[in-house]
Coordinates of C-alpha atoms in Angstrom, one line a residue:
M200 CA 0.0 0.0 0.0
V201 CA 1.4 3.4 -1.0
A202 CA 1.0 6.1 1.6
R203 CA -0.2 9.5 0.5
A204 CA 1.9 12.6 0.8
G205 CA 1.7 13.9 4.3
E206 CA 0.2 10.7 5.6
G207 CA 3.3 8.8 6.4
P208 CA 3.9 7.1 9.8
A209 CA 4.1 9.4 12.8
P210 CA 7.6 10.0 14.3
A211 CA 8.7 7.6 17.0
G212 CA 7.2 8.6 20.4
Q213 CA 4.4 10.7 18.9
A214 CA 0.8 9.5 18.6
T215 CA -0.9 9.3 15.3
P216 CA -3.2 12.3 14.9
E217 CA -6.9 11.6 14.8
R218 CA -8.4 12.2 11.4
R219 CA -11.6 14.3 11.5
S220 CA -13.9 15.8 8.9
V221 CA -14.0 19.5 8.3
K222 CA -17.6 19.6 9.6
E223 CA -16.5 18.2 12.9
R224 CA -13.7 20.6 13.2
L225 CA -16.0 23.6 12.5
A226 CA -18.4 22.4 15.1
D227 CA -15.7 22.2 17.8
A228 CA -13.9 25.5 16.8
Q229 CA -13.0 27.5 19.8
P230 CA -14.3 31.1 20.0
S231 CA -11.8 33.9 19.5
L232 CA -11.2 36.4 22.2
A233 CA -11.7 39.2 19.6
D234 CA -15.4 38.6 18.9
A235 CA -16.7 41.8 17.5
L236 CA -19.9 42.1 19.6
P237 CA -21.0 39.7 22.4
T238 CA -24.6 38.5 22.9
G239 CA -26.5 37.7 26.0
T240 CA -26.2 34.2 27.4
G241 CA -28.9 31.6 27.3
D242 CA -29.6 28.3 25.7
N243 CA -32.7 29.4 23.9
P244 CA -31.8 31.5 20.8
L245 CA -35.2 33.3 21.2
T246 CA -34.1 34.8 24.5
K247 CA -30.6 35.8 23.4
T248 CA -30.0 39.6 23.2
A249 CA -27.6 41.2 20.8
L250 CA -25.7 43.6 23.0
G251 CA -24.6 45.7 20.0
I252 CA -28.1 46.6 18.8
S253 CA -27.6 50.1 20.3
T254 CA -24.8 50.7 17.8
F255 CA -27.0 49.6 14.8
T256 CA -24.7 46.6 14.1
T257 CA -25.2 42.9 14.3
T258 CA -22.8 39.9 14.4
E259 CA -22.6 36.9 12.1
G260 CA -20.5 33.8 12.7
A261 CA -17.2 33.6 10.8
F262 CA -14.4 31.0 10.8
T263 CA -10.7 31.5 10.2
I264 CA -8.0 28.8 9.5
D265 CA -4.4 29.6 10.4
S266 CA -1.3 28.2 8.7
T267 CA -1.3 25.1 10.9
G268 CA -4.9 24.2 10.1
V269 CA -6.4 25.3 13.3
I270 CA -10.0 26.6 12.9
T271 CA -11.2 29.4 15.1
R272 CA -14.7 30.8 15.4
S273 CA -15.2 34.6 15.6
G274 CA -17.9 37.2 15.3
S275 CA -18.1 39.5 12.3
A276 CA -19.8 42.9 12.8
S277 CA -22.1 44.2 10.1
P278 CA -24.4 47.2 10.0
I279 CA -28.2 46.8 10.1
A280 CA -30.8 49.0 8.5
V281 CA -32.6 51.3 10.8
S282 CA -35.8 53.1 9.8
F283 CA -36.7 56.5 11.3
D284 CA -40.2 57.6 12.1
V285 CA -40.4 60.9 10.3
Q286 CA -44.2 61.1 10.2
G287 CA -44.9 61.2 13.9
P288 CA -47.1 63.8 15.6
A289 CA -45.6 67.3 15.0
A290 CA -44.8 69.5 18.0
A291 CA -45.8 73.2 17.9
I292 CA -43.2 75.5 16.5
D293 CA -41.4 77.9 18.9
V294 CA -41.8 81.2 17.2
E295 CA -39.1 83.0 19.1
R296 CA -36.5 80.3 18.4
V297 CA -37.1 80.4 14.6
R298 CA -37.4 84.1 14.0
D299 CA -33.7 84.2 12.9
K300 CA -34.0 81.0 10.9
H301 CA -35.0 80.3 7.4
V302 CA -38.3 78.3 7.5
L303 CA -39.9 76.3 4.7
V304 CA -43.7 76.1 5.2
L305 CA -46.0 73.6 3.5
S306 CA -49.5 72.3 3.8
D307 CA -50.3 69.2 5.9
E308 CA -51.0 67.3 2.7
V309 CA -47.3 67.2 1.8
D310 CA -45.8 64.0 3.0
P311 CA -42.2 64.1 4.3
A312 CA -41.3 61.5 1.7
E313 CA -42.1 64.0 -1.0
L314 CA -39.6 66.4 0.6
E315 CA -37.0 63.7 0.8
A316 CA -37.5 62.7 -2.9
L317 CA -36.9 66.3 -4.1
A318 CA -33.8 66.6 -1.9
V319 CA -32.4 63.4 -3.2
S320 CA -32.9 64.5 -6.8
M321 CA -30.6 67.5 -6.1
W322 CA -27.9 66.3 -3.7
D323 CA -26.0 63.0 -3.6
D324 CA -25.8 62.8 0.2
A325 CA -29.3 63.9 0.9
G326 CA -31.4 61.6 3.2
W327 CA -32.7 61.1 6.7
V328 CA -30.1 61.1 9.4
G329 CA -32.5 60.9 12.3
P330 CA -36.1 61.4 13.2
G331 CA -37.2 64.7 11.7
E332 CA -33.7 65.5 10.4
L333 CA -33.4 65.6 6.6
R334 CA -29.8 66.3 5.5
L335 CA -29.6 68.3 2.3
S336 CA -25.9 68.8 1.6
S337 CA -22.8 68.9 3.7
S338 CA -23.7 71.4 6.5
A339 CA -27.3 72.0 5.6
T340 CA -30.2 70.2 7.3
L341 CA -34.0 70.6 7.5
R342 CA -35.5 69.9 10.9
G343 CA -39.2 69.2 11.4
A344 CA -42.0 68.8 10.8
W345 CA -43.3 71.5 13.2
S346 CA -47.0 72.4 13.5
V347 CA -47.8 76.0 12.8
D348 CA -51.0 77.1 14.5
A349 CA -53.0 80.3 13.8
A350 CA -51.1 82.4 16.4
A351 CA -47.7 81.2 15.0
R352 CA -48.8 82.0 11.4
R353 CA -49.7 85.5 12.4
A354 CA -46.4 86.0 14.2
L355 CA -44.3 84.7 11.4
G356 CA -46.4 86.2 8.6
T357 CA -46.8 82.9 6.7
P358 CA -49.9 81.9 4.6
E359 CA -52.9 80.6 6.5
A360 CA -53.1 77.3 4.6
L361 CA -49.5 76.3 5.3
T362 CA -49.5 74.6 8.7
Q363 CA -46.3 72.4 8.4
A364 CA -42.9 74.0 8.9
W365 CA -39.3 72.8 8.3
V366 CA -36.5 74.9 9.8
L367 CA -33.2 75.2 7.9
D368 CA -29.9 74.8 9.8
C369 CA -27.2 76.1 7.5
P370 CA -24.1 78.4 7.9
R371 CA -24.6 82.0 6.8
T372 CA -22.4 83.8 4.3
R373 CA -23.5 87.2 3.1
S374 CA -22.2 89.7 0.5
E375 CA -21.9 93.4 1.2
E376 CA -23.7 94.6 -2.0
V377 CA -27.3 94.2 -3.0
S378 CA -28.5 94.4 -6.6
E379 CA -32.0 95.5 -7.3
S380 CA -32.0 93.1 -10.3
M381 CA -32.3 90.3 -7.8
G382 CA -35.9 91.1 -7.3
E383 CA -37.5 89.3 -4.3
W384 CA -34.1 88.2 -3.1
A385 CA -33.0 91.9 -2.8
R386 CA -36.1 92.7 -0.8
A387 CA -35.6 89.7 1.4
F388 CA -31.9 90.6 2.1
P389 CA -31.6 94.4 2.1
D390 CA -28.3 94.3 4.1
G391 CA -26.5 91.8 2.0
L392 CA -27.4 88.8 -0.3
P393 CA -26.6 85.3 0.8
T394 CA -23.7 83.6 -1.0
G395 CA -22.0 80.2 -1.3
L396 CA -23.8 77.3 0.2
E397 CA -26.5 79.3 1.9
Y398 CA -27.5 80.9 -1.5
R399 CA -27.5 77.5 -3.3
I400 CA -29.6 75.9 -0.5
L401 CA -32.1 78.8 -0.5
Q402 CA -32.5 78.7 -4.3
A403 CA -33.2 75.0 -4.0
L404 CA -35.7 75.5 -1.2
A405 CA -37.5 78.1 -3.3
R406 CA -37.8 75.6 -6.2
M407 CA -39.1 73.0 -3.7
A408 CA -41.6 75.5 -2.4
R409 CA -43.0 76.2 -5.9
R410 CA -43.2 72.4 -6.6
L411 CA -45.0 71.7 -3.3
A412 CA -47.2 74.9 -3.4
G413 CA -45.4 76.2 -0.2
A414 CA -43.6 79.3 0.9
L415 CA -40.2 80.2 2.3
R416 CA -39.8 82.6 5.2
L417 CA -36.3 84.2 5.1
A418 CA -34.4 85.6 8.1
P419 CA -33.6 88.0 9.5
S420 CA -36.0 90.2 7.5
G421 CA -39.0 87.9 7.8
F422 CA -39.7 88.3 4.1
V423 CA -42.1 85.5 2.9
M424 CA -41.4 84.3 -0.6
E425 CA -44.4 82.4 -2.0
P426 CA -43.7 81.1 -5.5
D427 CA -46.7 80.6 -7.8
A428 CA -47.0 76.9 -8.2
E429 CA -49.0 77.3 -11.4
S430 CA -46.2 79.4 -13.0
A431 CA -44.2 76.3 -13.9
V432 CA -45.7 75.5 -17.3
N433 CA -42.8 74.4 -19.5
L434 CA -41.8 70.7 -19.6
T435 CA -38.9 68.9 -21.0
V436 CA -38.6 65.2 -22.1
Y437 CA -35.2 63.6 -22.0
S438 CA -34.8 60.4 -23.9
P439 CA -32.2 58.2 -25.6
R440 CA -34.4 58.1 -28.8
W441 CA -34.4 60.5 -31.6
I442 CA -37.8 61.2 -33.3
A443 CA -37.6 62.5 -36.8
P444 CA -39.4 65.8 -37.3
E445 CA -41.9 64.5 -39.8
D446 CA -42.8 61.6 -37.4
L447 CA -43.3 63.9 -34.4
L448 CA -45.2 66.4 -36.4
S449 CA -47.6 63.7 -37.7
A450 CA -48.1 62.2 -34.3
L451 CA -48.8 65.5 -32.6
R452 CA -51.3 66.5 -35.3
D453 CA -53.1 63.1 -35.6
R454 CA -53.0 61.8 -32.1
G455 CA -52.5 64.9 -30.0
G456 CA -54.9 67.2 -31.8
F457 CA -52.3 69.9 -32.5
T458 CA -53.6 70.4 -36.1
G459 CA -52.0 73.9 -36.4
L460 CA -48.5 72.6 -35.6
A461 CA -45.8 73.2 -38.3
D462 CA -42.1 72.8 -38.7
A463 CA -40.4 76.1 -37.9
R464 CA -38.1 75.7 -41.0
D465 CA -41.2 75.8 -43.2
L466 CA -42.3 79.1 -41.7
S467 CA -39.1 80.9 -42.6
P468 CA -39.2 82.9 -45.8
A469 CA -36.9 81.4 -48.5
G470 CA -36.1 84.7 -50.0
P471 CA -36.4 88.5 -49.5
S472 CA -39.8 89.5 -48.1
P473 CA -42.0 91.8 -50.3
Q474 CA -41.4 94.5 -47.7
M475 CA -37.7 94.4 -48.1
E476 CA -36.2 97.6 -49.3
D477 CA -34.7 97.6 -52.8
A478 CA -31.4 98.9 -51.5
E479 CA -31.2 96.0 -49.0
A480 CA -31.9 93.4 -51.7
E481 CA -29.2 95.0 -53.9
R482 CA -26.7 94.9 -51.0
I483 CA -27.3 91.2 -50.5
A484 CA -26.9 90.5 -54.2
R485 CA -23.5 92.3 -54.2
L486 CA -22.4 90.3 -51.1
R487 CA -23.2 87.1 -52.9
Q488 CA -21.2 88.1 -55.9
D489 CA -18.2 89.1 -53.8
L490 CA -18.1 85.6 -52.3
G491 CA -16.7 84.4 -55.6
P492 CA -17.0 80.9 -57.1
M493 CA -17.2 77.8 -54.8
R494 CA -14.1 75.6 -54.5
E495 CA -14.2 72.8 -57.0
D496 CA -13.7 70.1 -54.4
I497 CA -16.5 71.4 -52.2
A498 CA -18.8 71.7 -55.1
A499 CA -18.0 68.2 -56.3
R500 CA -18.6 66.8 -52.8
I501 CA -22.0 68.5 -52.5
E502 CA -23.1 67.3 -55.9
R503 CA -21.9 63.7 -55.1
E504 CA -24.0 63.7 -51.9
R505 CA -27.0 65.0 -53.7
Q506 CA -26.8 62.2 -56.3
E507 CA -26.4 59.6 -53.5
L508 CA -29.5 60.9 -51.7
A509 CA -31.4 60.9 -55.0
A510 CA -30.4 57.4 -55.8
T511 CA -31.3 55.9 -52.4
G512 CA -34.5 58.0 -52.1
E513 CA -33.7 58.9 -48.5
S514 CA -34.2 62.3 -47.1
Q515 CA -31.4 64.1 -45.4
K516 CA -31.3 63.3 -41.6
V517 CA -31.6 66.1 -39.1
V518 CA -28.6 65.9 -36.8
E519 CA -28.5 69.4 -35.3
G520 CA -32.1 69.7 -34.2
Y521 CA -35.4 71.2 -35.2
A522 CA -38.4 73.1 -33.8
L523 CA -42.1 72.8 -34.1
V524 CA -44.5 75.7 -33.6
G525 CA -48.2 75.9 -33.3
P526 CA -51.2 77.4 -31.5
I527 CA -52.4 76.2 -28.1
G528 CA -54.8 77.4 -25.4
G529 CA -56.8 80.4 -26.6
R530 CA -54.3 82.8 -27.9
S531 CA -50.9 81.3 -27.1
E532 CA -48.4 79.2 -29.0
V533 CA -46.2 76.2 -28.2
M534 CA -42.6 75.7 -29.3
I535 CA -41.1 72.2 -29.2
E536 CA -37.4 72.3 -29.6
V537 CA -35.5 69.0 -30.2
H538 CA -31.8 68.6 -30.1
A539 CA -29.0 66.5 -28.5
V540 CA -27.5 67.6 -25.2
P541 CA -24.1 66.6 -23.8
S542 CA -25.2 65.8 -20.3
P543 CA -28.5 65.0 -18.4
P544 CA -30.1 67.2 -15.8
R545 CA -29.0 66.4 -12.2
V546 CA -32.2 64.5 -11.4
L547 CA -31.3 61.9 -14.1
R548 CA -27.7 61.5 -13.1
W549 CA -28.1 57.9 -12.0
E550 CA -30.1 56.7 -15.1
P551 CA -27.9 54.2 -17.0
W552 CA -29.2 55.3 -20.4
T553 CA -27.8 58.8 -20.0
A554 CA -24.3 57.4 -20.5
S555 CA -25.1 57.4 -24.3
T556 CA -27.1 59.7 -26.5
I557 CA -29.4 62.2 -24.8
I558 CA -32.1 63.9 -26.7
E559 CA -33.9 66.9 -25.3
Y560 CA -37.5 67.6 -26.2
Q561 CA -38.3 71.0 -24.7
V562 CA -42.0 72.0 -24.7
R563 CA -42.3 75.7 -24.1
W564 CA -45.3 78.0 -23.6
L565 CA -45.2 81.2 -25.7
P566 CA -47.9 83.5 -24.2
G567 CA -49.4 85.5 -27.0
G568 CA -46.8 83.9 -29.3
S569 CA -44.0 85.9 -27.7
L570 CA -40.7 84.5 -26.6
D571 CA -40.6 86.9 -23.7
A572 CA -41.2 85.6 -20.2
P573 CA -44.8 86.3 -18.9
D574 CA -45.3 89.0 -16.4
A575 CA -45.0 88.1 -12.7
T576 CA -48.5 89.4 -12.0
L577 CA -51.2 88.1 -14.3
S578 CA -54.7 89.1 -14.7
R579 CA -57.6 86.6 -14.2
S580 CA -58.0 86.1 -17.9
A581 CA -54.2 85.6 -18.3
R582 CA -54.3 83.0 -15.6
R583 CA -57.1 81.1 -17.3
E584 CA -55.1 81.2 -20.5
R585 CA -52.1 79.8 -18.7
L586 CA -54.1 76.9 -17.3
R587 CA -55.5 76.0 -20.7
S588 CA -52.0 76.2 -22.2
A589 CA -50.5 74.2 -19.4
S590 CA -53.0 71.4 -20.2
D591 CA -51.9 71.4 -23.8
I592 CA -48.2 71.4 -22.8
E593 CA -48.8 68.4 -20.6
N594 CA -50.6 66.5 -23.4
A595 CA -47.8 67.2 -25.9
A596 CA -45.1 66.2 -23.4
G597 CA -47.0 63.0 -22.5
L598 CA -47.3 62.0 -26.2
I599 CA -43.6 62.7 -26.7
A600 CA -42.7 60.6 -23.6
T601 CA -44.9 57.8 -24.9
M602 CA -43.1 57.8 -28.3
A603 CA -39.6 58.3 -27.1
G604 CA -39.6 57.0 -23.6
G605 CA -37.3 58.6 -21.1
N606 CA -38.3 61.1 -18.3
V607 CA -40.3 64.3 -18.1
I608 CA -38.7 67.2 -16.1
D609 CA -40.4 70.4 -15.0
E610 CA -38.9 73.9 -15.0
D611 CA -37.3 73.4 -11.6
G612 CA -35.5 70.2 -12.6
F613 CA -37.8 67.8 -10.8
L614 CA -39.4 64.6 -12.2
V615 CA -43.0 64.8 -13.4
G616 CA -45.3 61.8 -13.7
L617 CA -47.5 62.3 -16.7
E618 CA -50.1 59.8 -17.9
E619 CA -48.8 58.3 -21.1
I620 CA -51.0 58.5 -24.1
Q621 CA -51.6 55.0 -25.3
E622 CA -51.9 54.2 -28.9
A623 CA -55.4 53.5 -30.1
D624 CA -56.0 49.8 -31.0
D625 CA -56.4 49.4 -34.7
Q626 CA -59.6 47.3 -34.8
E627 CA -61.9 46.7 -37.6
P628 CA -65.4 48.1 -37.0
Q629 CA -67.9 45.3 -36.2
D630 CA -71.2 44.9 -38.1

């Protein structure tokens, strides 16, 4: 019989070691003195207590084998998930303690989870760090929710319908100059505008207030900024898919009901308008003559490409972008601008498809057909027109999202959930 390597006879005077299975050796492994976290003693596992639960960690059994083959059992610490109750009963806000703080006020209908979702869409490290503590970024935290009763609303000057408050904890940095061009911000900070982190956080909170139909009380002036939630009309669809102009135009006309929509390139005059002065037309003609003849190689290349397109019957592809324009609402227009963009908005930074081609479909409201921004203060009829136009904007963006996929973003950079417009089933009429 041939002995295996390492299984020869034991040296003289030494007993032959007992051969044991790995299972038996693991069962008899001695505990290490460096166990990560001990547990309470007891034979019944149901009554054992993990003494490390207060540190939000737990232990799992682990085995180590040294160079001599000795097996040792030890405990390996691992973190456990802890959920915070962020929707418990809100305590009444202390008016005197928050007078010199920035306060975001919302209605009771706003769930704290909505606030967290908006924060996560803007900051990588945003999230709950404790009950009622929502970290925004680095040194900025929202604390709440606090209940704002009628007396507190009168003292703080906040709107009557907003009874939920979140207090901002953020370092202050102010500039010495105030520009009147800053509008509401200049009125809120007459002694110096916020800068750096404080300004970025306040800008973000103002966007959140508009999305959630809330308001922002700014300290120390006590100025209350109440953005108009209905003023965010424009929508943008981001998608990895390119829709040809003729396909999008046909879909919006036939399925969306935008019968007056047209390609903006077809609306541009091909030549001088009848109103053009004769002197201007002559000047353009002279400029064209001064350009001289086209280089032969360029002319040959253009002619070759024209012949190739004519032979294949394919139309020239749009690679730079295009725009569609048409009437919406009662007396407004919509402009749909389509082009590729190099990077996605921040809210889509984790979407895997954004690593490739990103196509932007911007659906813009043109009040009265003008490219100028609407006035901050609108009449009642202008507000009705805006509501009608906003409905058409949503329908157009929903149809584009159905065709191209991707995501819909509002003016403030937040995700919007629109009901997709499903394609009608092509069914034969029944007798």
